[in-house]
Each structure stands twice: as C-alpha cells, then as structure tokens.
PDB file of C-alpha atoms in Angstrom:
ATOM      1  CA  ASP D1139      16.587  32.636   5.161  1.00 88.00           C
ATOM      2  CA  VAL D1140      20.033  34.155   4.754  1.00 85.00           C
ATOM      3  CA  GLU D1141      19.012  35.991   1.608  1.00 88.00           C
ATOM      4  CA  GLU D1142      15.926  37.376   3.359  1.00 86.00           C
ATOM      5  CA  ILE D1143      18.046  38.601   6.282  1.00 78.00           C
ATOM      6  CA  LEU D1144      20.611  40.230   3.999  1.00 75.00           C
ATOM      7  CA  GLN D1145      17.964  41.897   1.838  1.00 80.00           C
ATOM      8  CA  ASN D1146      15.866  43.301   4.708  1.00 81.00           C
ATOM      9  CA  PRO D1147      18.055  45.707   6.691  1.00 75.00           C
ATOM     10  CA  ASP D1148      15.007  47.464   8.143  1.00 77.00           C
ATOM     11  CA  LYS D1149      13.799  44.222   9.727  1.00 79.00           C
ATOM     12  CA  PHE D1150      17.208  42.678  10.530  1.00 76.00           C
ATOM     13  CA  LEU D1151      19.383  45.451  11.940  1.00 72.00           C
ATOM     14  CA  SER D1152      23.171  45.202  11.992  1.00 72.00           C
ATOM     15  CA  ILE D1153      23.928  48.069  14.386  1.00 66.00           C
ATOM     16  CA  GLU D1154      24.657  45.909  17.419  1.00 61.00           C
ATOM     17  CA  GLY D1155      26.797  43.363  15.631  1.00 60.00           C
ATOM     18  CA  ALA D1156      26.563  39.617  15.670  1.00 59.00           C
ATOM     19  CA  GLY D1157      26.306  37.147  18.500  1.00 56.00           C
ATOM     20  CA  PRO D1158      24.372  36.921  21.714  1.00 51.00           C
ATOM     21  CA  GLU D1159      26.547  39.550  23.421  1.00 55.00           C
ATOM     22  CA  ARG D1160      25.577  42.794  21.729  1.00 56.00           C
ATOM     23  CA  MET D1161      28.163  45.543  21.468  1.00 58.00           C
ATOM     24  CA  THR D1162      27.572  49.219  21.997  1.00 59.00           C
ATOM     25  CA  PRO D1163      27.910  50.913  18.611  1.00 58.00           C
ATOM     26  CA  VAL D1164      30.568  53.590  18.105  1.00 55.00           C
ATOM     27  CA  ALA D1165      29.056  57.031  18.730  1.00 59.00           C
ATOM     28  CA  GLY D1166      25.634  55.361  18.807  1.00 59.00           C
ATOM     29  CA  THR D1167      25.577  54.938  15.026  1.00 60.00           C
ATOM     30  CA  GLY D1168      27.601  51.819  14.264  1.00 63.00           C
ATOM     31  CA  MET D1169      30.284  51.239  11.669  1.00 65.00           C
ATOM     32  CA  LEU D1170      30.544  49.162   8.515  1.00 68.00           C
ATOM     33  CA  VAL D1171      28.995  45.730   9.131  1.00 67.00           C
ATOM     34  CA  TRP D1172      27.628  47.002  12.466  1.00 69.00           C
ATOM     35  CA  SER D1173      25.632  49.773  10.836  1.00 75.00           C
ATOM     36  CA  ASP D1174      22.515  50.286   8.816  1.00 76.00           C
ATOM     37  CA  GLY D1175      21.088  52.757   6.318  1.00 78.00           C
ATOM     38  CA  GLU D1176      22.827  56.085   5.865  1.00 81.00           C
ATOM     39  CA  GLN D1177      25.570  55.347   8.400  1.00 81.00           C
ATOM     40  CA  HIS D1178      26.445  52.148   6.530  1.00 80.00           C
ATOM     41  CA  ARG D1179      26.576  54.027   3.213  1.00 83.00           C
ATOM     42  CA  ARG D1180      28.808  56.712   4.799  1.00 84.00           C
ATOM     43  CA  SER D1181      31.205  54.094   6.214  1.00 84.00           C
ATOM     44  CA  ARG D1182      31.457  52.326   2.855  1.00 85.00           C
ATOM     45  CA  LYS D1183      32.071  55.624   1.015  1.00 85.00           C
ATOM     46  CA  ILE D1184      35.012  56.440   3.278  1.00 84.00           C
ATOM     47  CA  CYS D1185      36.445  52.896   3.243  1.00 83.00           C
ATOM     48  CA  LEU D1186      36.180  52.132  -0.478  1.00 83.00           C
ATOM     49  CA  PRO D1187      39.349  54.011  -1.567  1.00 79.00           C
ATOM     50  CA  SER D1188      41.373  51.797   0.786  1.00 79.00           C
ATOM     51  CA  PHE D1189      40.397  48.766  -1.262  1.00 81.00           C
ATOM     52  CA  ALA D1190      40.489  50.275  -4.737  1.00 81.00           C
ATOM     53  CA  PRO D1191      42.305  48.128  -7.325  1.00 86.00           C
ATOM     54  CA  LYS D1192      45.167  50.656  -7.617  1.00 79.00           C
ATOM     55  CA  ASN D1193      45.918  50.100  -3.922  1.00 78.00           C
ATOM     56  CA  ILE D1194      45.230  46.388  -3.658  1.00 81.00           C
ATOM     57  CA  ASN D1195      47.138  45.540  -6.855  1.00 85.00           C
ATOM     58  CA  LYS D1196      50.292  46.975  -5.303  1.00 81.00           C
ATOM     59  CA  LEU D1197      50.152  44.133  -2.780  1.00 81.00           C
ATOM     60  CA  ALA D1198      50.383  41.383  -5.435  1.00 86.00           C
ATOM     61  CA  PRO D1199      54.202  41.233  -5.559  1.00 89.00           C
ATOM     62  CA  LYS D1200      54.405  41.240  -1.739  1.00 85.00           C
ATOM     63  CA  LEU D1201      51.757  38.533  -1.597  1.00 87.00           C
ATOM     64  CA  GLN D1202      53.652  36.341  -4.061  1.00 92.00           C
ATOM     65  CA  GLU D1203      56.906  36.900  -2.182  1.00 92.00           C
ATOM     66  CA  ARG D1204      55.267  35.940   1.129  1.00 90.00           C
ATOM     67  CA  ILE D1205      53.695  32.821  -0.399  1.00 93.00           C
ATOM     68  CA  ASP D1206      57.024  31.781  -1.916  1.00 95.00           C
ATOM     69  CA  ASP D1207      58.869  32.319   1.384  1.00 93.00           C
ATOM     70  CA  LEU D1208      56.340  30.272   3.338  1.00 92.00           C
ATOM     71  CA  ILE D1209      56.380  27.419   0.829  1.00 94.00           C
ATOM     72  CA  ASP D1210      60.180  27.436   0.762  1.00 94.00           C
ATOM     73  CA  GLY D1211      60.106  27.192   4.547  1.00 92.00           C
ATOM     74  CA  PHE D1212      58.020  24.024   4.646  1.00 91.00           C
ATOM     75  CA  ALA D1213      58.510  22.416   1.221  1.00 89.00           C
ATOM     76  CA  ASP D1214      60.807  19.717   2.598  1.00 91.00           C
ATOM     77  CA  LYS D1215      58.665  18.864   5.633  1.00 91.00           C
ATOM     78  CA  GLY D1216      56.327  16.414   3.944  1.00 86.00           C
ATOM     79  CA  GLU D1217      53.267  17.667   5.814  1.00 89.00           C
ATOM     80  CA  ILE D1218      52.147  20.849   7.521  1.00 92.00           C
ATOM     81  CA  ASP D1219      49.195  22.356   9.330  1.00 93.00           C
ATOM     82  CA  LEU D1220      47.898  24.360   6.368  1.00 93.00           C
ATOM     83  CA  MET D1221      45.979  26.840   8.524  1.00 92.00           C
ATOM     84  CA  GLN D1222      48.754  27.555  11.042  1.00 91.00           C
ATOM     85  CA  GLU D1223      51.741  27.413   8.727  1.00 92.00           C
ATOM     86  CA  PHE D1224      50.281  28.947   5.574  1.00 94.00           C
ATOM     87  CA  ALA D1225      46.790  30.481   5.580  1.00 93.00           C
ATOM     88  CA  LEU D1226      47.101  32.544   8.771  1.00 92.00           C
ATOM     89  CA  PRO D1227      50.635  33.818   8.036  1.00 91.00           C
ATOM     90  CA  VAL D1228      49.659  34.811   4.487  1.00 91.00           C
ATOM     91  CA  THR D1229      46.503  36.575   5.626  1.00 90.00           C
ATOM     92  CA  SER D1230      48.021  38.386   8.593  1.00 90.00           C
ATOM     93  CA  SER D1231      51.068  39.528   6.638  1.00 89.00           C
ATOM     94  CA  MET D1232      48.889  40.919   3.839  1.00 87.00           C
ATOM     95  CA  ILE D1233      46.758  42.762   6.382  1.00 86.00           C
ATOM     96  CA  ALA D1234      50.006  44.129   7.860  1.00 85.00           C
ATOM     97  CA  HIS D1235      51.068  45.390   4.424  1.00 83.00           C
ATOM     98  CA  LEU D1236      47.590  46.757   3.757  1.00 82.00           C
ATOM     99  CA  ILE D1237      47.603  48.879   6.899  1.00 81.00           C
ATOM    100  CA  GLY D1238      51.257  49.788   6.571  1.00 78.00           C
ATOM    101  CA  LEU D1239      52.874  47.625   9.255  1.00 80.00           C
ATOM    102  CA  PRO D1240      56.011  45.575   8.787  1.00 81.00           C
ATOM    103  CA  VAL D1241      55.354  41.867   8.279  1.00 83.00           C
ATOM    104  CA  GLU D1242      57.107  41.139  11.576  1.00 87.00           C
ATOM    105  CA  ARG D1243      54.077  42.601  13.344  1.00 86.00           C
ATOM    106  CA  ALA D1244      51.642  40.218  11.621  1.00 88.00           C
ATOM    107  CA  PRO D1245      51.268  38.034  14.747  1.00 89.00           C
ATOM    108  CA  GLU D1246      49.934  41.090  16.599  1.00 88.00           C
ATOM    109  CA  ILE D1247      47.287  41.518  13.917  1.00 87.00           C
ATOM    110  CA  LEU D1248      46.168  37.923  14.434  1.00 88.00           C
ATOM    111  CA  GLU D1249      46.032  38.438  18.190  1.00 88.00           C
ATOM    112  CA  TRP D1250      43.996  41.633  17.831  1.00 86.00           C
ATOM    113  CA  GLY D1251      41.624  40.082  15.294  1.00 84.00           C
ATOM    114  CA  PHE D1252      40.989  36.889  17.248  1.00 85.00           C
ATOM    115  CA  ALA D1253      40.384  38.887  20.428  1.00 84.00           C
ATOM    116  CA  ILE D1254      37.865  41.155  18.720  1.00 78.00           C
ATOM    117  CA  ILE D1255      36.036  38.213  17.111  1.00 78.00           C
ATOM    118  CA  ALA D1256      35.860  36.453  20.504  1.00 78.00           C
ATOM    119  CA  THR D1257      33.792  39.326  21.900  1.00 74.00           C
ATOM    120  CA  PHE D1258      30.814  38.198  19.792  1.00 68.00           C
ATOM    121  CA  GLY D1259      29.778  35.447  22.098  1.00 67.00           C
ATOM    122  CA  GLY D1260      32.473  35.174  24.647  1.00 66.00           C
ATOM    123  CA  ASP D1261      32.544  35.757  28.326  1.00 75.00           C
ATOM    124  CA  ASP D1262      33.517  38.939  30.142  1.00 80.00           C
ATOM    125  CA  GLU D1263      37.229  38.093  29.872  1.00 83.00           C
ATOM    126  CA  SER D1264      36.915  37.762  26.072  1.00 80.00           C
ATOM    127  CA  TYR D1265      35.022  41.039  25.903  1.00 78.00           C
ATOM    128  CA  GLN D1266      37.744  42.791  27.909  1.00 83.00           C
ATOM    129  CA  LYS D1267      40.477  41.355  25.692  1.00 84.00           C
ATOM    130  CA  GLY D1268      38.569  42.557  22.619  1.00 81.00           C
ATOM    131  CA  LEU D1269      38.379  46.045  24.096  1.00 81.00           C
ATOM    132  CA  TRP D1270      42.105  45.836  24.861  1.00 85.00           C
ATOM    133  CA  SER D1271      42.718  44.963  21.198  1.00 84.00           C
ATOM    134  CA  LEU D1272      40.663  47.927  20.023  1.00 80.00           C
ATOM    135  CA  GLY D1273      42.787  50.051  22.360  1.00 83.00           C
ATOM    136  CA  LYS D1274      45.970  48.684  20.757  1.00 84.00           C
ATOM    137  CA  ILE D1275      44.600  49.574  17.325  1.00 81.00           C
ATOM    138  CA  GLY D1276      43.837  53.066  18.657  1.00 81.00           C
ATOM    139  CA  GLU D1277      47.425  53.386  19.914  1.00 84.00           C
ATOM    140  CA  PHE D1278      48.725  52.308  16.516  1.00 82.00           C
ATOM    141  CA  LEU D1279      46.562  54.903  14.735  1.00 82.00           C
ATOM    142  CA  ALA D1280      47.605  57.645  17.140  1.00 82.00           C
ATOM    143  CA  GLN D1281      51.233  56.715  16.561  1.00 82.00           C
ATOM    144  CA  VAL D1282      51.294  56.515  12.757  1.00 82.00           C
ATOM    145  CA  GLY D1283      48.216  58.457  11.653  1.00 82.00           C
ATOM    146  CA  PRO D1284      49.440  62.058  11.925  1.00 85.00           C
ATOM    147  CA  GLU D1285      52.758  61.239  10.246  1.00 86.00           C
ATOM    148  CA  ARG D1286      51.029  59.483   7.336  1.00 84.00           C
ATOM    149  CA  VAL D1287      48.530  62.303   6.843  1.00 83.00           C
ATOM    150  CA  GLN D1288      51.416  64.796   6.785  1.00 88.00           C
ATOM    151  CA  ARG D1289      53.346  62.712   4.227  1.00 88.00           C
ATOM    152  CA  LEU D1290      50.237  62.520   2.033  1.00 84.00           C
ATOM    153  CA  GLN D1291      49.719  66.293   2.291  1.00 86.00           C
ATOM    154  CA  GLN D1292      53.349  66.795   1.222  1.00 91.00           C
ATOM    155  CA  GLY D1293      52.566  64.948  -2.007  1.00 90.00           C
ATOM    156  CA  GLU D1294      53.899  61.491  -1.208  1.00 87.00           C
ATOM    157  CA  GLU D1295      51.829  58.685  -2.705  1.00 81.00           C
ATOM    158  CA  LEU D1296      50.729  56.333   0.061  1.00 78.00           C
ATOM    159  CA  TYR D1297      48.593  53.305  -0.652  1.00 75.00           C
ATOM    160  CA  ASP D1298      48.054  51.845   2.793  1.00 80.00           C
ATOM    161  CA  ALA D1299      44.515  51.538   4.126  1.00 81.00           C
ATOM    162  CA  VAL D1300      45.235  53.502   7.298  1.00 81.00           C
ATOM    163  CA  THR D1301      46.201  56.613   5.343  1.00 82.00           C
ATOM    164  CA  HIS D1302      43.039  56.326   3.247  1.00 81.00           C
ATOM    165  CA  LEU D1303      40.801  55.690   6.252  1.00 81.00           C
ATOM    166  CA  LEU D1304      42.172  58.788   7.978  1.00 82.00           C
ATOM    167  CA  THR D1305      41.954  61.075   4.956  1.00 82.00           C
ATOM    168  CA  ALA D1306      38.981  59.944   2.840  1.00 82.00           C
ATOM    169  CA  THR D1307      35.717  61.819   3.235  1.00 84.00           C
ATOM    170  CA  ASP D1308      32.036  61.138   2.895  1.00 84.00           C
ATOM    171  CA  ASP D1309      29.680  63.110   0.626  1.00 87.00           C
ATOM    172  CA  ASN D1310      29.653  65.995   3.139  1.00 89.00           C
ATOM    173  CA  GLY D1311      33.445  66.214   3.349  1.00 86.00           C
ATOM    174  CA  ASP D1312      33.523  64.633   6.824  1.00 86.00           C
ATOM    175  CA  ARG D1313      36.169  62.118   7.887  1.00 83.00           C
ATOM    176  CA  PHE D1314      35.989  59.253  10.345  1.00 79.00           C
ATOM    177  CA  SER D1315      36.311  60.261  13.969  1.00 77.00           C
ATOM    178  CA  PRO D1316      39.259  58.649  15.800  1.00 73.00           C
ATOM    179  CA  GLU D1317      36.830  56.131  17.340  1.00 74.00           C
ATOM    180  CA  GLU D1318      35.351  55.261  13.960  1.00 77.00           C
ATOM    181  CA  ALA D1319      38.808  54.832  12.429  1.00 75.00           C
ATOM    182  CA  VAL D1320      39.746  52.310  15.129  1.00 73.00           C
ATOM    183  CA  VAL D1321      36.699  50.173  14.296  1.00 71.00           C
ATOM    184  CA  ALA D1322      37.308  50.536  10.536  1.00 70.00           C
ATOM    185  CA  VAL D1323      40.885  49.275  10.796  1.00 69.00           C
TER     186      VAL D1323
END
C-alpha cells in the first residue's frame, strides 16, 4: 500500500500535507513534501544544493565534536534517556549548524520543529503554535538572510542551508519567495 501511494502522485496528492487537519499550501502551490508535480520538482531543484556532499561533509567534524561532548557529559552516569540526552541534542545541534545558527540555539529548533509537526493532527492551539513557529523561522530568515546573501555576493564561501535556500534558483532562474523559504527551512 505504501509503495502504491508513493508511486502514484496523481492519485495520492501531497499538496495539503499529512494528517486529518489539512494545511493551506504556500501560495496555493505547496512546497517540498507538501507539493506535487512541477512544483515539487522546482522545490527539490532549489533545495538540493543545500544538501550537496560538499556542504554536508563540512558538518562531520562538528558532528563528531558534538557526539564526543555529549558522551563525555553522561559517560559516568551509568544510564541515560538516549532520546532526550543524546539523539535530540545531536539532531538539533546539527540542524543548527546546517542552517547557520549557534549550537546554543538548538533547543529553539526543537521547539519550532515539534510545534510544526503537532499541527498535523492537533487541535487549534497546536495549529496556532505551529504558525507561531513558522513566524519565528520567518523572523530568523529576515534577520540573517540579507546579510548572508551579501556575504556570498562578496565572494565569501558559505555552506549553510539558509544561504543556499535564499540564493539557489530553479530552471527559470527564479528563487524561493520569502514564504517558500520559511517552509523550506
């Protein structure tokens, strides 16, 4: 069943997202996993440079350092909650590095992500918190985006996903709109 759903995008549309509470697609076209057909291909084309090996490989030393620090912090405890004390901190800190945030802001990333995921079947309060989180991501992009684009234009090599999402183009030379960039991050 899953294979049939994944292989039949004309029959099983993704544009409204998952869950019983459907979301209104960005600009009516959807983004990434919430899109179909040409819009999905366009989103992938713009996002792919963010996850190219030359960018992701630069995270390996930071990832190893974070893993070592976490293990050093709990090695003498005897037991830990693997999800809370290891998996979530590793994941959120790598996402922070990927989008160009300091690791100290990793808890915010978790909060934003959990709030957005909760909108897929939650109540009105969860939906509102998810929208709040998207707003926080929008604030972050408005704050750092122009400065990163300028640094890139001045010849600095930047490997964070935000810079790529704001500067990469589709086959027509178009970039993500600010609303699309928020959803892509």
